[in-house]
Amino acid sequence: MSTTWSNWAGNVHGRPAEVLRPRTAEELAEQVRVTAAAGHRIRPVGSGHSFTPVAAPEDVQLSLEHLTGVLAADRATGRVRVAAGTPLRDLNVALELLGLAMPNLGDIDAQTLAGALSTGTHGTGAALPGLTGAIAGLRLVSPDGTDRWIDRSDPELFGAARLGLGALGIITEFELACLPAYRLRAVERPDSLDAVLPRIQEHFDAHRHFEMYWFPGTRRVQTKANDLVADEVQEPLATWRRLLDDEFLSNVVFGAVNEVVATVPRLALPFNSVSARALSARSYTGPSHEVFCTPRRVRFVESEYAVPREAVADVITDLAAWVERRREPIPFPVEVRVAAPDDIWLSTGYERANAYVAVHQYRKGDHRAYFAAFEEIVAAHAGRPHWGKLHTLDAERLAELYPRHGDFVAVRDRLDPDRVLTNDYLGRVLGE
Ligand SMILES: Cc1cc2nc3c(=O)[nH]c(=O)nc-3n(C[C@H](O)[C@H](O)[C@H](O)COP(=O)(O)OP(=O)(O)OC[C@H]3O[C@@H](n4cnc5c(N)ncnc54)[C@H](O)[C@@H]3O)c2cc1C
């Protein structure tokens, strides 16, 4: 029976002919083999938090909702085996109970582990790669039903499969290299773009995690620096403050403002000025995952590119000049982060230290001119797009930006010669 599916942002829809929900990895391998042999295409899906149609089902959808949980853990080495469908928020709690933690996280925890890793989800931290950097091994089922364990002993498959866009096989399990649980102190403060941007490289290097939010149409920013703090230091955010800032102001008021701006776009710039001024400084400590992740209830669309980190000031300067010129209604801040290089073939961080610049627009707003101008600006700096966030690049351009793109496609040809694991988006970014 056909059913409907849409992603979190509501900009991608699909009507899968069937949804497979295997209960074990063995059942999954058999279902994949039989479905592929019958000539169907299969699209694995996580929690649908990608803005691109990377997870869009065009024939059979495969959900890993029953393949969840920690399967084994060695607290001494930090190695943990986790079922691929586990939501990050459940993983974080399970790791905390084991006295462990992910080395880094992004800003939400609603994604599944497989979904987050398959698109190269990252957080911020000059010495830390994206979340894929934590993968020590993975179990991959290819369309012919072959079930393999892949780790560093096979550099080719390990280079390709850690960030595979769901194009090489279905991942059923990961082995993660985790850290002993750690606590962070977050220091958030309003500042001016003119003070922070010229020194942003110093800020990146001075903290375990540093990010900056710039309010388009203003010269105001909010910075957030997270650093390790001793376990004894317990200075949590007061509940009223968390509810006021992270729920009421960031979600309830922000949602209402976006509704107004969607109707009267010219109010975006005055609102940005007011929101930027309304932000205040705060500092608190907490377990790492609680400091990294906050709830995001106001739905938006997003584009994000990685540029060489030394290019970030030029990108923001050019974007600010464009917003100034056009006076476009953009009620969302621009997010700036940083990450260390890695050796994963399709990673934005492949052999390059990057800064990430992310632009957002309310789901009812018009993002087209803004995102197009942004893409033009980052193109001048060999910007590599986040695979899960809106971009317009095709396989030809991506092959220029990702040096191992051709090698990835060769592995795809070997593991999925009949293109069982594809959809229109993958055809565009990898080739048919
Ligand atoms: C509010 C919000 C905040 C975000 N914050 C960040 C952030 O801080 N940093 C960042 O980098 N990104 C961020 N993202 C993007 C998000 O992390 C990625 O798009 C991620 O892929 C979403 O995970 P998912 O579980 O929803 O996967 P989906 O979007 O459902 O799927 C993503 C990909 O994974 C594949 N896949 C799923 N399961 C499997 C499997 N078992 N085997 C093989 N392939 C599989 C799918 O086929 C698809 O190609 C954010 C997105 C939103 C909506």
mmCIF file with all atom_site columns, N, CA, C and O in Angstrom, residues 243-260:
data_model
loop_
_atom_site.group_PDB
_atom_site.id
_atom_site.type_symbol
_atom_site.label_atom_id
_atom_site.label_alt_id
_atom_site.label_comp_id
_atom_site.label_asym_id
_atom_site.label_entity_id
_atom_site.label_seq_id
_atom_site.pdbx_PDB_ins_code
_atom_site.Cartn_x
_atom_site.Cartn_y
_atom_site.Cartn_z
_atom_site.occupancy
_atom_site.B_iso_or_equiv
_atom_site.pdbx_formal_charge
_atom_site.auth_seq_id
_atom_site.auth_comp_id
_atom_site.auth_asym_id
_atom_site.auth_atom_id
_atom_site.pdbx_PDB_model_num
ATOM 1  N N  . LEU A 1 243 ? 14.407 27.658 29.617 1.00 0.00 ? 243 LEU A N  1
ATOM 2  C CA . LEU A 1 243 ? 13.084 27.694 28.986 1.00 0.00 ? 243 LEU A CA 1
ATOM 3  C C  . LEU A 1 243 ? 12.856 29.032 28.286 1.00 0.00 ? 243 LEU A C  1
ATOM 4  O O  . LEU A 1 243 ? 12.315 29.095 27.187 1.00 0.00 ? 243 LEU A O  1
ATOM 5  N N  . LEU A 1 244 ? 13.333 30.112 28.942 1.00 0.00 ? 244 LEU A N  1
ATOM 6  C CA . LEU A 1 244 ? 13.140 31.439 28.357 1.00 0.00 ? 244 LEU A CA 1
ATOM 7  C C  . LEU A 1 244 ? 13.942 31.565 27.047 1.00 0.00 ? 244 LEU A C  1
ATOM 8  O O  . LEU A 1 244 ? 13.403 31.923 26.003 1.00 0.00 ? 244 LEU A O  1
ATOM 9  N N  . ASP A 1 245 ? 15.252 31.217 27.098 1.00 0.00 ? 245 ASP A N  1
ATOM 10 C CA . ASP A 1 245 ? 16.119 31.428 25.928 1.00 0.00 ? 245 ASP A CA 1
ATOM 11 C C  . ASP A 1 245 ? 15.885 30.381 24.850 1.00 0.00 ? 245 ASP A C  1
ATOM 12 O O  . ASP A 1 245 ? 15.701 30.705 23.679 1.00 0.00 ? 245 ASP A O  1
ATOM 13 N N  . ASP A 1 246 ? 15.962 29.084 25.231 1.00 0.00 ? 246 ASP A N  1
ATOM 14 C CA . ASP A 1 246 ? 16.004 28.024 24.221 1.00 0.00 ? 246 ASP A CA 1
ATOM 15 C C  . ASP A 1 246 ? 14.622 27.597 23.761 1.00 0.00 ? 246 ASP A C  1
ATOM 16 O O  . ASP A 1 246 ? 14.466 27.066 22.667 1.00 0.00 ? 246 ASP A O  1
ATOM 17 N N  . GLU A 1 247 ? 13.624 27.787 24.603 1.00 0.00 ? 247 GLU A N  1
ATOM 18 C CA . GLU A 1 247 ? 12.266 27.418 24.175 1.00 0.00 ? 247 GLU A CA 1
ATOM 19 C C  . GLU A 1 247 ? 11.468 28.653 23.778 1.00 0.00 ? 247 GLU A C  1
ATOM 20 O O  . GLU A 1 247 ? 11.009 28.773 22.656 1.00 0.00 ? 247 GLU A O  1
ATOM 21 N N  . PHE A 1 248 ? 11.323 29.610 24.727 1.00 0.00 ? 248 PHE A N  1
ATOM 22 C CA . PHE A 1 248 ? 10.417 30.721 24.472 1.00 0.00 ? 248 PHE A CA 1
ATOM 23 C C  . PHE A 1 248 ? 10.974 31.671 23.398 1.00 0.00 ? 248 PHE A C  1
ATOM 24 O O  . PHE A 1 248 ? 10.336 31.894 22.370 1.00 0.00 ? 248 PHE A O  1
ATOM 25 N N  . LEU A 1 249 ? 12.204 32.172 23.602 1.00 0.00 ? 249 LEU A N  1
ATOM 26 C CA . LEU A 1 249 ? 12.745 33.141 22.632 1.00 0.00 ? 249 LEU A CA 1
ATOM 27 C C  . LEU A 1 249 ? 13.157 32.465 21.327 1.00 0.00 ? 249 LEU A C  1
ATOM 28 O O  . LEU A 1 249 ? 12.808 32.902 20.241 1.00 0.00 ? 249 LEU A O  1
ATOM 29 N N  . SER A 1 250 ? 13.897 31.318 21.429 1.00 0.00 ? 250 SER A N  1
ATOM 30 C CA . SER A 1 250 ? 14.439 30.686 20.212 1.00 0.00 ? 250 SER A CA 1
ATOM 31 C C  . SER A 1 250 ? 13.382 29.941 19.416 1.00 0.00 ? 250 SER A C  1
ATOM 32 O O  . SER A 1 250 ? 13.558 29.712 18.235 1.00 0.00 ? 250 SER A O  1
ATOM 33 N N  . ASN A 1 251 ? 12.315 29.515 20.045 1.00 0.00 ? 251 ASN A N  1
ATOM 34 C CA . ASN A 1 251 ? 11.316 28.741 19.309 1.00 0.00 ? 251 ASN A CA 1
ATOM 35 C C  . ASN A 1 251 ? 9.955  29.437 19.242 1.00 0.00 ? 251 ASN A C  1
ATOM 36 O O  . ASN A 1 251 ? 9.447  29.704 18.160 1.00 0.00 ? 251 ASN A O  1
ATOM 37 N N  . VAL A 1 252 ? 9.377  29.791 20.410 1.00 0.00 ? 252 VAL A N  1
ATOM 38 C CA . VAL A 1 252 ? 8.020  30.341 20.391 1.00 0.00 ? 252 VAL A CA 1
ATOM 39 C C  . VAL A 1 252 ? 8.007  31.747 19.757 1.00 0.00 ? 252 VAL A C  1
ATOM 40 O O  . VAL A 1 252 ? 7.336  31.987 18.748 1.00 0.00 ? 252 VAL A O  1
ATOM 41 N N  . VAL A 1 253 ? 8.818  32.662 20.316 1.00 0.00 ? 253 VAL A N  1
ATOM 42 C CA . VAL A 1 253 ? 8.831  34.037 19.788 1.00 0.00 ? 253 VAL A CA 1
ATOM 43 C C  . VAL A 1 253 ? 9.400  34.049 18.369 1.00 0.00 ? 253 VAL A C  1
ATOM 44 O O  . VAL A 1 253 ? 8.854  34.676 17.462 1.00 0.00 ? 253 VAL A O  1
ATOM 45 N N  . PHE A 1 254 ? 10.493 33.297 18.173 1.00 0.00 ? 254 PHE A N  1
ATOM 46 C CA . PHE A 1 254 ? 11.138 33.257 16.859 1.00 0.00 ? 254 PHE A CA 1
ATOM 47 C C  . PHE A 1 254 ? 10.168 32.730 15.794 1.00 0.00 ? 254 PHE A C  1
ATOM 48 O O  . PHE A 1 254 ? 10.108 33.233 14.673 1.00 0.00 ? 254 PHE A O  1
ATOM 49 N N  . GLY A 1 255 ? 9.375  31.713 16.151 1.00 0.00 ? 255 GLY A N  1
ATOM 50 C CA . GLY A 1 255 ? 8.377  31.163 15.230 1.00 0.00 ? 255 GLY A CA 1
ATOM 51 C C  . GLY A 1 255 ? 7.339  32.211 14.872 1.00 0.00 ? 255 GLY A C  1
ATOM 52 O O  . GLY A 1 255 ? 6.977  32.393 13.701 1.00 0.00 ? 255 GLY A O  1
ATOM 53 N N  . ALA A 1 256 ? 6.872  32.968 15.884 1.00 0.00 ? 256 ALA A N  1
ATOM 54 C CA . ALA A 1 256 ? 5.853  33.994 15.649 1.00 0.00 ? 256 ALA A CA 1
ATOM 55 C C  . ALA A 1 256 ? 6.417  35.103 14.761 1.00 0.00 ? 256 ALA A C  1
ATOM 56 O O  . ALA A 1 256 ? 5.763  35.581 13.830 1.00 0.00 ? 256 ALA A O  1
ATOM 57 N N  . VAL A 1 257 ? 7.685  35.491 15.030 1.00 0.00 ? 257 VAL A N  1
ATOM 58 C CA . VAL A 1 257 ? 8.330  36.533 14.219 1.00 0.00 ? 257 VAL A CA 1
ATOM 59 C C  . VAL A 1 257 ? 8.408  36.081 12.760 1.00 0.00 ? 257 VAL A C  1
ATOM 60 O O  . VAL A 1 257 ? 8.117  36.837 11.830 1.00 0.00 ? 257 VAL A O  1
ATOM 61 N N  . ASN A 1 258 ? 8.776  34.831 12.553 1.00 0.00 ? 258 ASN A N  1
ATOM 62 C CA . ASN A 1 258 ? 8.903  34.330 11.179 1.00 0.00 ? 258 ASN A CA 1
ATOM 63 C C  . ASN A 1 258 ? 7.570  34.307 10.450 1.00 0.00 ? 258 ASN A C  1
ATOM 64 O O  . ASN A 1 258 ? 7.513  34.546 9.245  1.00 0.00 ? 258 ASN A O  1
ATOM 65 N N  . GLU A 1 259 ? 6.490  34.016 11.184 1.00 0.00 ? 259 GLU A N  1
ATOM 66 C CA . GLU A 1 259 ? 5.152  34.051 10.568 1.00 0.00 ? 259 GLU A CA 1
ATOM 67 C C  . GLU A 1 259 ? 4.854  35.470 10.086 1.00 0.00 ? 259 GLU A C  1
ATOM 68 O O  . GLU A 1 259 ? 4.345  35.681 8.993  1.00 0.00 ? 259 GLU A O  1
ATOM 69 N N  . VAL A 1 260 ? 5.183  36.466 10.932 1.00 0.00 ? 260 VAL A N  1
ATOM 70 C CA . VAL A 1 260 ? 4.915  37.858 10.565 1.00 0.00 ? 260 VAL A CA 1
ATOM 71 C C  . VAL A 1 260 ? 5.762  38.243 9.349  1.00 0.00 ? 260 VAL A C  1
ATOM 72 O O  . VAL A 1 260 ? 5.274  38.818 8.379  1.00 0.00 ? 260 VAL A O  1
#
